[in-house]
Amino acid sequence: MAKLLAVLALVATAASPLVLRAAAQAEGLLPFAVGAAPAGCDIGVGEWVYDEAARPMYEEEACPYIQPHLTCQAHGRPDKSYQHWRWQPRGCDLPSFNATVMLEMLRGKRMLFVGDSLNREQYVSLLCLLHRAVPEGARSFETVDALSIFRAKNYDATIEFYWAPLLAESNSDDGAEHALDDRVIRGAPMDRHSRFWKGADVLVFNSYLWWITSSKIQILRGADNDLSKAMVEMEPEEAYRLVLHQVVRWLDTNMDPTKSRVFFVTASPTHTNSQLWGEEMEGGNCYGQKEPITDASYRGSTSRAMQRVTGEVLGAASARVPVGVVNVTQMSEYRRDAHTQVYRELWAPPTPEQLADPRSYADCTHWCLPGVPDAWNELLYWKLFFPAAGDQAL
């Protein structure tokens, strides 16, 4: 405990990354870790605490990276209560998120998020949490095709996002035009995407939402785009398992566990059926919700089968490249109140019928920023710098 307190003192004083890493090496910790979570601490188990003094950690209008479909206040949301909830892990005493410390620990490094629009939300949230610690003239942001890059020039660090909603190459890989009914993925290889992943010091994957929007997944064999070749139809869970195994094999071949870290963020839940949390009215969803669900036993509608696949594949992953699982699912299940609902930029004006029933066009998948994804980044911060003993998989 004395050694851990000494490391925490270094973090609190924003000591240099060399000092922090030297202290971590002395403790035999994972790369980037500067301490360890207390024994028995599961950061995904806890409760939401209303805290107007400490939340939000930034203002919507002060962060230039938030896309218009996530700016709920700018689009007329009448309440701000969803911004003031802080996640408190049960029985855990961990350091607060510190932007300067994180940037120091990422000095000279490349951090890459890979996944879908929920992963991009977490990425944008992290930029909002960090950008004020970087002088305006020392930061830049650009998006080229599927890759977005934030540069903190005075730290020689990049934090990036790469669009790959199914992780494998698919017909949904276009960053803008990807609203397709049928899902087609290439069974192998993963080179088109994975060539962008090489060289990352911290990798943060997610993939869930796009797997559950189709009853079947088409698997294209071979390395070309000849759709006339034999295609295999699979259940989403089995296709998901196939792709996760491919990701694990790629990690084993391409990542150095003595220098890098890999994380997988679990499913972000939706709130499309209010009867699941006890409302009697049919057709209800997240629209109009202003408070979290308080029933600790609530489990929502997130696919248990998909969660089981995640646990089985990552739990059996090679110990050579451990995958730290950032379990955001249950904590987010409680947050029926924090979705963008109708308070967002729309692709087209709502019809009179939709205006008559706002529930019909409420987005109960994505989250307002600031909001829930900020808490996901607190979990990522703790996992990266203060992993629990044996913190590798579900």
mmCIF file of C-alpha atoms in Angstrom:
data_model
loop_
_atom_site.group_PDB
_atom_site.id
_atom_site.type_symbol
_atom_site.label_atom_id
_atom_site.label_comp_id
_atom_site.label_asym_id
_atom_site.label_seq_id
_atom_site.Cartn_x
_atom_site.Cartn_y
_atom_site.Cartn_z
ATOM 1 C CA MET A 1 0.000 0.000 0.000
ATOM 2 C CA ALA A 2 2.862 2.409 0.799
ATOM 3 C CA LYS A 3 4.303 1.967 -2.686
ATOM 4 C CA LEU A 4 0.893 2.547 -4.270
ATOM 5 C CA LEU A 5 0.415 5.732 -2.260
ATOM 6 C CA ALA A 6 3.805 6.945 -3.436
ATOM 7 C CA VAL A 7 2.799 6.412 -7.068
ATOM 8 C CA LEU A 8 -0.504 8.191 -6.486
ATOM 9 C CA ALA A 9 1.421 11.121 -5.049
ATOM 10 C CA LEU A 10 3.449 11.318 -8.261
ATOM 11 C CA VAL A 11 0.238 11.346 -10.290
ATOM 12 C CA ALA A 12 -1.294 14.040 -8.099
ATOM 13 C CA THR A 13 1.720 16.283 -8.723
ATOM 14 C CA ALA A 14 1.666 15.547 -12.488
ATOM 15 C CA ALA A 15 5.189 14.102 -12.396
ATOM 16 C CA SER A 16 7.001 13.454 -15.658
ATOM 17 C CA PRO A 17 6.051 10.329 -17.618
ATOM 18 C CA LEU A 18 9.607 9.003 -17.228
ATOM 19 C CA VAL A 19 9.305 9.163 -13.438
ATOM 20 C CA LEU A 20 5.831 7.628 -13.521
ATOM 21 C CA ARG A 21 6.905 4.818 -15.851
ATOM 22 C CA ALA A 22 9.996 4.104 -13.766
ATOM 23 C CA ALA A 23 7.805 3.802 -10.670
ATOM 24 C CA ALA A 24 5.429 1.506 -12.567
ATOM 25 C CA GLN A 25 8.281 -0.714 -13.775
ATOM 26 C CA ALA A 26 9.536 -1.021 -10.216
ATOM 27 C CA GLU A 27 6.104 -2.330 -9.278
ATOM 28 C CA GLY A 28 6.052 -4.773 -12.226
ATOM 29 C CA LEU A 29 2.921 -3.175 -13.674
ATOM 30 C CA LEU A 30 1.477 -3.257 -17.188
ATOM 31 C CA PRO A 31 2.618 -0.613 -19.709
ATOM 32 C CA PHE A 32 1.166 2.853 -18.878
ATOM 33 C CA ALA A 33 0.008 1.658 -15.440
ATOM 34 C CA VAL A 34 1.163 3.777 -12.506
ATOM 35 C CA GLY A 35 -0.668 1.908 -9.790
ATOM 36 C CA ALA A 36 -3.292 -0.735 -9.170
ATOM 37 C CA ALA A 37 -6.946 -0.625 -8.239
ATOM 38 C CA PRO A 38 -7.717 -1.653 -4.649
ATOM 39 C CA ALA A 39 -8.377 -5.349 -4.128
ATOM 40 C CA GLY A 40 -11.999 -6.222 -4.828
ATOM 41 C CA CYS A 41 -12.633 -3.034 -6.802
ATOM 42 C CA ASP A 42 -14.843 -3.599 -9.879
ATOM 43 C CA ILE A 43 -15.182 -0.190 -11.501
ATOM 44 C CA GLY A 44 -18.180 -1.310 -13.560
ATOM 45 C CA VAL A 45 -20.241 -1.942 -10.417
ATOM 46 C CA GLY A 46 -21.575 1.081 -8.605
ATOM 47 C CA GLU A 47 -24.185 3.808 -8.768
ATOM 48 C CA TRP A 48 -24.837 7.164 -10.396
ATOM 49 C CA VAL A 49 -24.509 10.058 -7.943
ATOM 50 C CA TYR A 50 -26.058 13.453 -8.707
ATOM 51 C CA ASP A 51 -23.224 15.965 -8.416
ATOM 52 C CA GLU A 52 -23.774 19.482 -9.785
ATOM 53 C CA ALA A 53 -20.433 20.615 -8.370
ATOM 54 C CA ALA A 54 -18.291 18.124 -10.273
ATOM 55 C CA ARG A 55 -20.330 17.355 -13.387
ATOM 56 C CA PRO A 56 -20.218 18.117 -16.229
ATOM 57 C CA MET A 57 -16.433 18.119 -16.667
ATOM 58 C CA TYR A 58 -16.720 20.478 -19.668
ATOM 59 C CA GLU A 59 -19.430 22.555 -21.336
ATOM 60 C CA GLU A 60 -21.071 21.515 -24.604
ATOM 61 C CA GLU A 61 -20.401 24.820 -26.303
ATOM 62 C CA ALA A 62 -16.737 24.834 -25.194
ATOM 63 C CA CYS A 63 -15.803 21.643 -27.024
ATOM 64 C CA PRO A 64 -15.400 22.127 -30.794
ATOM 65 C CA TYR A 65 -15.262 18.401 -31.592
ATOM 66 C CA ILE A 66 -18.844 17.418 -30.733
ATOM 67 C CA GLN A 67 -20.864 16.604 -33.843
ATOM 68 C CA PRO A 68 -24.214 18.408 -34.217
ATOM 69 C CA HIS A 69 -26.207 15.196 -33.708
ATOM 70 C CA LEU A 70 -24.844 15.029 -30.142
ATOM 71 C CA THR A 71 -25.277 18.668 -29.061
ATOM 72 C CA CYS A 72 -28.545 18.360 -27.168
ATOM 73 C CA GLN A 73 -28.513 21.815 -25.557
ATOM 74 C CA ALA A 74 -27.888 23.535 -28.887
ATOM 75 C CA HIS A 75 -30.897 21.686 -30.279
ATOM 76 C CA GLY A 76 -33.337 22.687 -27.576
ATOM 77 C CA ARG A 77 -33.199 20.117 -24.822
ATOM 78 C CA PRO A 78 -34.943 21.930 -21.954
ATOM 79 C CA ASP A 79 -33.166 20.213 -19.041
ATOM 80 C CA LYS A 80 -29.512 19.754 -18.062
ATOM 81 C CA SER A 81 -29.906 17.200 -15.287
ATOM 82 C CA TYR A 82 -28.489 14.401 -17.463
ATOM 83 C CA GLN A 83 -25.110 16.221 -17.367
ATOM 84 C CA HIS A 84 -24.789 16.176 -13.583
ATOM 85 C CA TRP A 85 -24.583 12.454 -12.818
ATOM 86 C CA ARG A 86 -21.219 11.041 -11.724
ATOM 87 C CA TRP A 87 -20.394 7.321 -11.779
ATOM 88 C CA GLN A 88 -19.194 6.087 -8.390
ATOM 89 C CA PRO A 89 -17.712 2.556 -8.380
ATOM 90 C CA ARG A 90 -18.732 0.688 -5.264
ATOM 91 C CA GLY A 91 -15.967 0.238 -2.720
ATOM 92 C CA CYS A 92 -13.330 1.899 -4.908
ATOM 93 C CA ASP A 93 -11.185 4.903 -4.083
ATOM 94 C CA LEU A 94 -9.465 5.914 -7.323
ATOM 95 C CA PRO A 95 -7.851 9.159 -8.546
ATOM 96 C CA SER A 96 -10.016 11.581 -10.476
ATOM 97 C CA PHE A 97 -9.533 12.005 -14.219
ATOM 98 C CA ASN A 98 -6.556 14.300 -14.793
ATOM 99 C CA ALA A 99 -6.104 15.596 -18.346
ATOM 100 C CA THR A 100 -2.532 16.766 -17.827
ATOM 101 C CA VAL A 101 -1.429 13.451 -16.352
ATOM 102 C CA MET A 102 -3.039 11.531 -19.202
ATOM 103 C CA LEU A 103 -1.366 13.698 -21.821
ATOM 104 C CA GLU A 104 1.985 13.356 -20.049
ATOM 105 C CA MET A 105 1.626 9.583 -20.027
ATOM 106 C CA LEU A 106 0.758 9.674 -23.734
ATOM 107 C CA ARG A 107 3.742 11.875 -24.594
ATOM 108 C CA GLY A 108 5.306 10.580 -27.792
ATOM 109 C CA LYS A 109 2.572 7.965 -28.118
ATOM 110 C CA ARG A 110 -0.332 7.106 -30.430
ATOM 111 C CA MET A 111 -3.752 6.195 -29.008
ATOM 112 C CA LEU A 112 -6.298 4.782 -31.454
ATOM 113 C CA PHE A 113 -10.025 4.098 -31.089
ATOM 114 C CA VAL A 114 -11.462 1.589 -33.586
ATOM 115 C CA GLY A 115 -15.156 0.868 -33.998
ATOM 116 C CA ASP A 116 -18.581 2.387 -34.597
ATOM 117 C CA SER A 117 -20.388 5.638 -33.809
ATOM 118 C CA LEU A 118 -20.551 4.833 -30.072
ATOM 119 C CA ASN A 119 -16.797 4.348 -30.029
ATOM 120 C CA ARG A 120 -16.487 7.632 -31.910
ATOM 121 C CA GLU A 121 -18.613 9.266 -29.214
ATOM 122 C CA GLN A 122 -16.213 8.017 -26.570
ATOM 123 C CA TYR A 123 -13.338 9.322 -28.671
ATOM 124 C CA VAL A 124 -14.926 12.763 -29.013
ATOM 125 C CA SER A 125 -15.693 12.785 -25.300
ATOM 126 C CA LEU A 126 -12.024 12.135 -24.561
ATOM 127 C CA LEU A 127 -10.993 15.016 -26.814
ATOM 128 C CA CYS A 128 -13.383 17.266 -24.904
ATOM 129 C CA LEU A 129 -11.854 16.129 -21.620
ATOM 130 C CA LEU A 130 -8.286 16.704 -22.821
ATOM 131 C CA HIS A 131 -8.243 19.628 -25.237
ATOM 132 C CA ARG A 132 -8.276 22.416 -22.651
ATOM 133 C CA ALA A 133 -4.959 21.086 -21.314
ATOM 134 C CA VAL A 134 -3.376 21.699 -24.736
ATOM 135 C CA PRO A 135 -2.763 25.326 -25.803
ATOM 136 C CA GLU A 136 -4.871 26.299 -28.802
ATOM 137 C CA GLY A 137 -1.876 26.778 -31.076
ATOM 138 C CA ALA A 138 -0.469 23.384 -30.096
ATOM 139 C CA ARG A 139 -3.439 21.255 -31.101
ATOM 140 C CA SER A 140 -4.990 20.275 -34.406
ATOM 141 C CA PHE A 141 -7.750 18.013 -35.677
ATOM 142 C CA GLU A 142 -8.423 16.521 -39.091
ATOM 143 C CA THR A 143 -10.515 13.773 -40.654
ATOM 144 C CA VAL A 144 -9.479 11.979 -43.827
ATOM 145 C CA ASP A 145 -11.884 9.280 -44.980
ATOM 146 C CA ALA A 146 -12.242 6.786 -42.105
ATOM 147 C CA LEU A 147 -9.478 8.246 -39.922
ATOM 148 C CA SER A 148 -9.738 11.207 -37.535
ATOM 149 C CA ILE A 149 -6.595 12.543 -35.847
ATOM 150 C CA PHE A 150 -6.232 14.890 -32.864
ATOM 151 C CA ARG A 151 -2.651 16.103 -32.407
ATOM 152 C CA ALA A 152 -1.336 17.456 -29.124
ATOM 153 C CA LYS A 153 1.833 18.904 -30.632
ATOM 154 C CA ASN A 154 3.460 19.979 -27.391
ATOM 155 C CA TYR A 155 3.157 16.374 -26.177
ATOM 156 C CA ASP A 156 4.092 14.814 -29.547
ATOM 157 C CA ALA A 157 0.978 12.692 -29.098
ATOM 158 C CA THR A 158 -1.944 11.733 -31.316
ATOM 159 C CA ILE A 159 -5.365 10.461 -30.308
ATOM 160 C CA GLU A 160 -7.167 8.966 -33.280
ATOM 161 C CA PHE A 161 -10.401 7.289 -34.351
ATOM 162 C CA TYR A 162 -10.768 4.780 -37.167
ATOM 163 C CA TRP A 163 -14.234 3.897 -38.491
ATOM 164 C CA ALA A 164 -14.703 0.100 -38.680
ATOM 165 C CA PRO A 165 -18.125 -0.677 -37.181
ATOM 166 C CA LEU A 166 -17.807 -4.439 -37.675
ATOM 167 C CA LEU A 167 -14.015 -4.450 -37.201
ATOM 168 C CA ALA A 168 -13.686 -6.735 -40.247
ATOM 169 C CA GLU A 169 -13.895 -5.244 -43.728
ATOM 170 C CA SER A 170 -17.569 -4.804 -44.612
ATOM 171 C CA ASN A 171 -20.059 -3.027 -46.857
ATOM 172 C CA SER A 172 -20.602 -0.546 -43.975
ATOM 173 C CA ASP A 173 -17.078 0.858 -43.987
ATOM 174 C CA ASP A 174 -17.881 4.154 -45.678
ATOM 175 C CA GLY A 175 -17.698 6.804 -42.981
ATOM 176 C CA ALA A 176 -20.774 8.627 -44.328
ATOM 177 C CA GLU A 177 -22.777 6.261 -46.558
ATOM 178 C CA HIS A 178 -23.276 3.156 -44.447
ATOM 179 C CA ALA A 179 -27.036 2.892 -43.800
ATOM 180 C CA LEU A 180 -27.517 -0.527 -45.402
ATOM 181 C CA ASP A 181 -30.098 -3.179 -44.599
ATOM 182 C CA ASP A 182 -27.877 -6.196 -45.301
ATOM 183 C CA ARG A 183 -24.554 -6.742 -43.586
ATOM 184 C CA VAL A 184 -21.744 -8.254 -45.667
ATOM 185 C CA ILE A 185 -18.299 -8.787 -44.140
ATOM 186 C CA ARG A 186 -15.122 -10.282 -45.524
ATOM 187 C CA GLY A 187 -14.087 -13.399 -43.658
ATOM 188 C CA ALA A 188 -10.358 -12.688 -44.147
ATOM 189 C CA PRO A 189 -7.942 -10.998 -44.332
ATOM 190 C CA MET A 190 -8.260 -7.821 -42.188
ATOM 191 C CA ASP A 191 -5.459 -5.933 -43.946
ATOM 192 C CA ARG A 192 -7.571 -3.068 -45.267
ATOM 193 C CA HIS A 193 -8.369 -1.951 -41.730
ATOM 194 C CA SER A 194 -5.532 -3.361 -39.666
ATOM 195 C CA ARG A 195 -2.829 -1.523 -41.608
ATOM 196 C CA PHE A 196 -4.120 1.632 -39.883
ATOM 197 C CA TRP A 197 -3.893 -0.026 -36.462
ATOM 198 C CA LYS A 198 -0.203 -0.870 -36.671
ATOM 199 C CA GLY A 199 2.017 1.334 -34.570
ATOM 200 C CA ALA A 200 -0.654 2.238 -32.014
ATOM 201 C CA ASP A 201 0.551 2.249 -28.412
ATOM 202 C CA VAL A 202 -2.974 2.123 -26.972
ATOM 203 C CA LEU A 203 -5.805 0.461 -28.927
ATOM 204 C CA VAL A 204 -9.456 0.840 -27.877
ATOM 205 C CA PHE A 205 -11.909 -1.358 -29.792
ATOM 206 C CA ASN A 206 -15.660 -1.653 -29.704
ATOM 207 C CA SER A 207 -18.215 -3.457 -31.874
ATOM 208 C CA TYR A 208 -21.788 -4.394 -30.990
ATOM 209 C CA LEU A 209 -24.569 -2.238 -32.393
ATOM 210 C CA TRP A 210 -24.092 -3.124 -36.045
ATOM 211 C CA TRP A 211 -24.213 -6.843 -35.357
ATOM 212 C CA ILE A 212 -27.715 -6.777 -33.890
ATOM 213 C CA THR A 213 -29.448 -4.851 -36.697
ATOM 214 C CA SER A 214 -29.624 -7.866 -39.035
ATOM 215 C CA SER A 215 -30.952 -11.361 -38.475
ATOM 216 C CA LYS A 216 -28.166 -12.837 -40.612
ATOM 217 C CA ILE A 217 -24.638 -11.805 -41.599
ATOM 218 C CA GLN A 218 -23.241 -12.568 -45.051
ATOM 219 C CA ILE A 219 -19.594 -13.680 -45.074
ATOM 220 C CA LEU A 220 -17.687 -13.038 -48.319
ATOM 221 C CA ARG A 221 -14.832 -15.447 -48.912
ATOM 222 C CA GLY A 222 -11.603 -14.380 -50.553
ATOM 223 C CA ALA A 223 -9.664 -11.152 -50.873
ATOM 224 C CA ASP A 224 -11.417 -9.544 -53.850
ATOM 225 C CA ASN A 225 -14.853 -7.949 -54.214
ATOM 226 C CA ASP A 226 -16.444 -10.547 -56.481
ATOM 227 C CA LEU A 227 -19.887 -10.901 -54.896
ATOM 228 C CA SER A 228 -20.699 -13.750 -57.290
ATOM 229 C CA LYS A 229 -18.416 -16.010 -55.263
ATOM 230 C CA ALA A 230 -19.882 -18.307 -52.681
ATOM 231 C CA MET A 231 -21.072 -16.419 -49.624
ATOM 232 C CA VAL A 232 -21.759 -18.005 -46.278
ATOM 233 C CA GLU A 233 -24.726 -16.897 -44.166
ATOM 234 C CA MET A 234 -24.185 -16.930 -40.423
ATOM 235 C CA GLU A 235 -26.014 -16.009 -37.265
ATOM 236 C CA PRO A 236 -24.773 -12.636 -35.966
ATOM 237 C CA GLU A 237 -23.350 -14.218 -32.798
ATOM 238 C CA GLU A 238 -21.227 -16.714 -34.742
ATOM 239 C CA ALA A 239 -20.039 -14.128 -37.267
ATOM 240 C CA TYR A 240 -19.148 -11.864 -34.321
ATOM 241 C CA ARG A 241 -17.178 -14.711 -32.743
ATOM 242 C CA LEU A 242 -15.309 -15.268 -36.019
ATOM 243 C CA VAL A 243 -14.291 -11.614 -36.278
ATOM 244 C CA LEU A 244 -13.264 -11.299 -32.626
ATOM 245 C CA HIS A 245 -11.015 -14.338 -33.049
ATOM 246 C CA GLN A 246 -9.442 -12.638 -36.075
ATOM 247 C CA VAL A 247 -8.817 -9.494 -34.031
ATOM 248 C CA VAL A 248 -7.188 -11.527 -31.242
ATOM 249 C CA ARG A 249 -4.933 -13.303 -33.749
ATOM 250 C CA TRP A 250 -3.937 -9.955 -35.254
ATOM 251 C CA LEU A 251 -3.106 -8.599 -31.796
ATOM 252 C CA ASP A 252 -0.955 -11.622 -30.997
ATOM 253 C CA THR A 253 1.044 -11.091 -34.186
ATOM 254 C CA ASN A 254 1.314 -7.304 -34.248
ATOM 255 C CA MET A 255 1.238 -5.880 -30.709
ATOM 256 C CA ASP A 256 4.116 -5.816 -28.223
ATOM 257 C CA PRO A 257 2.633 -6.414 -24.758
ATOM 258 C CA THR A 258 5.712 -4.942 -23.073
ATOM 259 C CA LYS A 259 5.089 -1.552 -24.666
ATOM 260 C CA SER A 260 1.393 -1.331 -25.582
ATOM 261 C CA ARG A 261 -2.099 -1.865 -24.184
ATOM 262 C CA VAL A 262 -5.330 -3.083 -25.769
ATOM 263 C CA PHE A 263 -8.894 -2.499 -24.557
ATOM 264 C CA PHE A 264 -12.342 -3.595 -25.645
ATOM 265 C CA VAL A 265 -15.350 -1.468 -24.666
ATOM 266 C CA THR A 266 -18.511 -3.512 -24.144
ATOM 267 C CA ALA A 267 -21.960 -2.887 -25.605
ATOM 268 C CA SER A 268 -23.625 0.498 -25.255
ATOM 269 C CA PRO A 269 -27.309 -0.189 -24.449
ATOM 270 C CA THR A 270 -30.396 1.328 -26.039
ATOM 271 C CA HIS A 271 -33.627 2.382 -24.306
ATOM 272 C CA THR A 272 -36.348 1.794 -26.876
ATOM 273 C CA ASN A 273 -38.980 0.067 -24.724
ATOM 274 C CA SER A 274 -40.058 1.788 -21.519
ATOM 275 C CA GLN A 275 -42.059 -1.240 -20.424
ATOM 276 C CA LEU A 276 -38.753 -2.914 -19.619
ATOM 277 C CA TRP A 277 -38.263 -0.471 -16.741
ATOM 278 C CA GLY A 278 -41.832 -0.668 -15.511
ATOM 279 C CA GLU A 279 -43.861 1.865 -17.476
ATOM 280 C CA GLU A 280 -47.275 0.601 -18.509
ATOM 281 C CA MET A 281 -47.707 2.790 -21.593
ATOM 282 C CA GLU A 282 -47.026 1.050 -24.906
ATOM 283 C CA GLY A 283 -44.671 2.727 -27.355
ATOM 284 C CA GLY A 284 -42.665 4.534 -24.715
ATOM 285 C CA ASN A 285 -38.912 4.876 -24.972
ATOM 286 C CA CYS A 286 -36.174 7.266 -23.859
ATOM 287 C CA TYR A 287 -38.112 10.347 -24.989
ATOM 288 C CA GLY A 288 -38.950 12.638 -22.096
ATOM 289 C CA GLN A 289 -36.912 10.669 -19.542
ATOM 290 C CA LYS A 290 -35.143 12.952 -17.074
ATOM 291 C CA GLU A 291 -33.772 10.605 -14.412
ATOM 292 C CA PRO A 292 -31.747 7.376 -14.419
ATOM 293 C CA ILE A 293 -33.276 4.016 -13.612
ATOM 294 C CA THR A 294 -32.771 3.404 -9.898
ATOM 295 C CA ASP A 295 -33.576 -0.311 -9.799
ATOM 296 C CA ALA A 296 -30.144 -1.922 -9.381
ATOM 297 C CA SER A 297 -31.499 -5.219 -10.751
ATOM 298 C CA TYR A 298 -32.475 -3.686 -14.100
ATOM 299 C CA ARG A 299 -30.697 -5.493 -16.966
ATOM 300 C CA GLY A 300 -32.245 -3.942 -20.100
ATOM 301 C CA SER A 301 -32.327 -5.497 -23.563
ATOM 302 C CA THR A 302 -28.618 -5.790 -24.421
ATOM 303 C CA SER A 303 -28.032 -9.154 -26.085
ATOM 304 C CA ARG A 304 -26.856 -11.713 -23.547
ATOM 305 C CA ALA A 305 -25.678 -13.942 -26.410
ATOM 306 C CA MET A 306 -23.393 -11.234 -27.802
ATOM 307 C CA GLN A 307 -22.056 -10.440 -24.338
ATOM 308 C CA ARG A 308 -21.342 -14.125 -23.818
ATOM 309 C CA VAL A 309 -19.363 -14.289 -27.075
ATOM 310 C CA THR A 310 -17.306 -11.282 -26.003
ATOM 311 C CA GLY A 311 -16.478 -12.910 -22.686
ATOM 312 C CA GLU A 312 -15.665 -16.294 -24.192
ATOM 313 C CA VAL A 313 -13.368 -14.992 -26.933
ATOM 314 C CA LEU A 314 -11.562 -12.316 -24.946
ATOM 315 C CA GLY A 315 -11.474 -14.496 -21.837
ATOM 316 C CA ALA A 316 -9.640 -17.145 -23.858
ATOM 317 C CA ALA A 317 -7.383 -14.590 -25.555
ATOM 318 C CA SER A 318 -3.667 -15.233 -25.548
ATOM 319 C CA ALA A 319 -1.999 -14.085 -22.346
ATOM 320 C CA ARG A 320 0.757 -12.679 -24.561
ATOM 321 C CA VAL A 321 -1.419 -9.686 -25.454
ATOM 322 C CA PRO A 322 -3.994 -9.224 -22.687
ATOM 323 C CA VAL A 323 -7.198 -7.399 -23.618
ATOM 324 C CA GLY A 324 -8.542 -5.153 -20.890
ATOM 325 C CA VAL A 325 -12.333 -5.087 -21.001
ATOM 326 C CA VAL A 326 -13.963 -1.752 -20.188
ATOM 327 C CA ASN A 327 -17.398 -2.886 -19.088
ATOM 328 C CA VAL A 328 -19.723 0.064 -19.667
ATOM 329 C CA THR A 329 -22.876 -1.941 -20.351
ATOM 330 C CA GLN A 330 -24.559 -2.231 -16.966
ATOM 331 C CA MET A 331 -23.683 1.272 -15.783
ATOM 332 C CA SER A 332 -25.172 2.654 -19.018
ATOM 333 C CA GLU A 333 -28.305 0.491 -18.773
ATOM 334 C CA TYR A 334 -29.477 2.770 -15.949
ATOM 335 C CA ARG A 335 -29.184 5.944 -18.067
ATOM 336 C CA ARG A 336 -32.487 6.072 -19.946
ATOM 337 C CA ASP A 337 -32.386 9.860 -19.457
ATOM 338 C CA ALA A 338 -29.138 10.662 -21.277
ATOM 339 C CA HIS A 339 -29.842 9.866 -24.944
ATOM 340 C CA THR A 340 -30.083 12.554 -27.618
ATOM 341 C CA GLN A 341 -33.815 11.859 -28.059
ATOM 342 C CA VAL A 342 -35.071 14.501 -30.550
ATOM 343 C CA TYR A 343 -32.553 17.152 -29.514
ATOM 344 C CA ARG A 344 -30.057 16.748 -32.327
ATOM 345 C CA GLU A 345 -29.334 17.670 -35.910
ATOM 346 C CA LEU A 346 -31.631 15.665 -38.173
ATOM 347 C CA TRP A 347 -30.938 14.402 -41.676
ATOM 348 C CA ALA A 348 -34.382 15.649 -42.733
ATOM 349 C CA PRO A 349 -37.091 17.754 -41.059
ATOM 350 C CA PRO A 350 -39.546 15.647 -39.044
ATOM 351 C CA THR A 351 -42.873 14.942 -40.685
ATOM 352 C CA PRO A 352 -46.141 16.218 -39.175
ATOM 353 C CA GLU A 353 -46.816 12.676 -37.983
ATOM 354 C CA GLN A 354 -43.458 12.529 -36.226
ATOM 355 C CA LEU A 355 -43.958 15.934 -34.641
ATOM 356 C CA ALA A 356 -47.278 14.700 -33.298
ATOM 357 C CA ASP A 357 -45.470 11.807 -31.591
ATOM 358 C CA PRO A 358 -41.818 12.687 -30.813
ATOM 359 C CA ARG A 359 -41.225 9.179 -29.531
ATOM 360 C CA SER A 360 -41.361 8.003 -33.139
ATOM 361 C CA TYR A 361 -38.127 9.742 -34.093
ATOM 362 C CA ALA A 362 -36.293 9.844 -30.775
ATOM 363 C CA ASP A 363 -32.717 8.550 -30.910
ATOM 364 C CA CYS A 364 -32.412 6.195 -27.950
ATOM 365 C CA THR A 365 -29.024 4.843 -29.029
ATOM 366 C CA HIS A 366 -26.627 7.789 -29.023
ATOM 367 C CA TRP A 367 -25.823 9.957 -26.017
ATOM 368 C CA CYS A 368 -25.776 13.691 -25.403
ATOM 369 C CA LEU A 369 -22.354 15.208 -24.758
ATOM 370 C CA PRO A 370 -21.327 15.989 -22.127
ATOM 371 C CA GLY A 371 -22.823 12.863 -20.618
ATOM 372 C CA VAL A 372 -22.468 9.115 -20.253
ATOM 373 C CA PRO A 373 -19.425 8.621 -22.566
ATOM 374 C CA ASP A 374 -17.435 10.880 -20.236
ATOM 375 C CA ALA A 375 -17.916 8.256 -17.526
ATOM 376 C CA TRP A 376 -16.758 5.571 -19.965
ATOM 377 C CA ASN A 377 -13.529 7.513 -20.321
ATOM 378 C CA GLU A 378 -13.130 7.645 -16.562
ATOM 379 C CA LEU A 379 -13.291 3.838 -16.579
ATOM 380 C CA LEU A 380 -10.775 3.732 -19.433
ATOM 381 C CA TYR A 381 -8.500 6.095 -17.486
ATOM 382 C CA TRP A 382 -8.646 3.834 -14.446
ATOM 383 C CA LYS A 383 -8.111 0.689 -16.537
ATOM 384 C CA LEU A 384 -5.135 2.229 -18.329
ATOM 385 C CA PHE A 385 -3.356 3.712 -15.333
ATOM 386 C CA PHE A 386 -4.738 1.715 -12.374
ATOM 387 C CA PRO A 387 -5.605 -1.798 -13.605
ATOM 388 C CA ALA A 388 -6.862 -4.379 -11.164
ATOM 389 C CA ALA A 389 -4.793 -7.481 -10.521
ATOM 390 C CA GLY A 390 -5.350 -9.916 -13.376
ATOM 391 C CA ASP A 391 -7.268 -7.256 -15.283
ATOM 392 C CA GLN A 392 -7.273 -8.858 -18.723
ATOM 393 C CA ALA A 393 -10.805 -9.891 -19.714
ATOM 394 C CA LEU A 394 -14.380 -10.307 -18.558
#
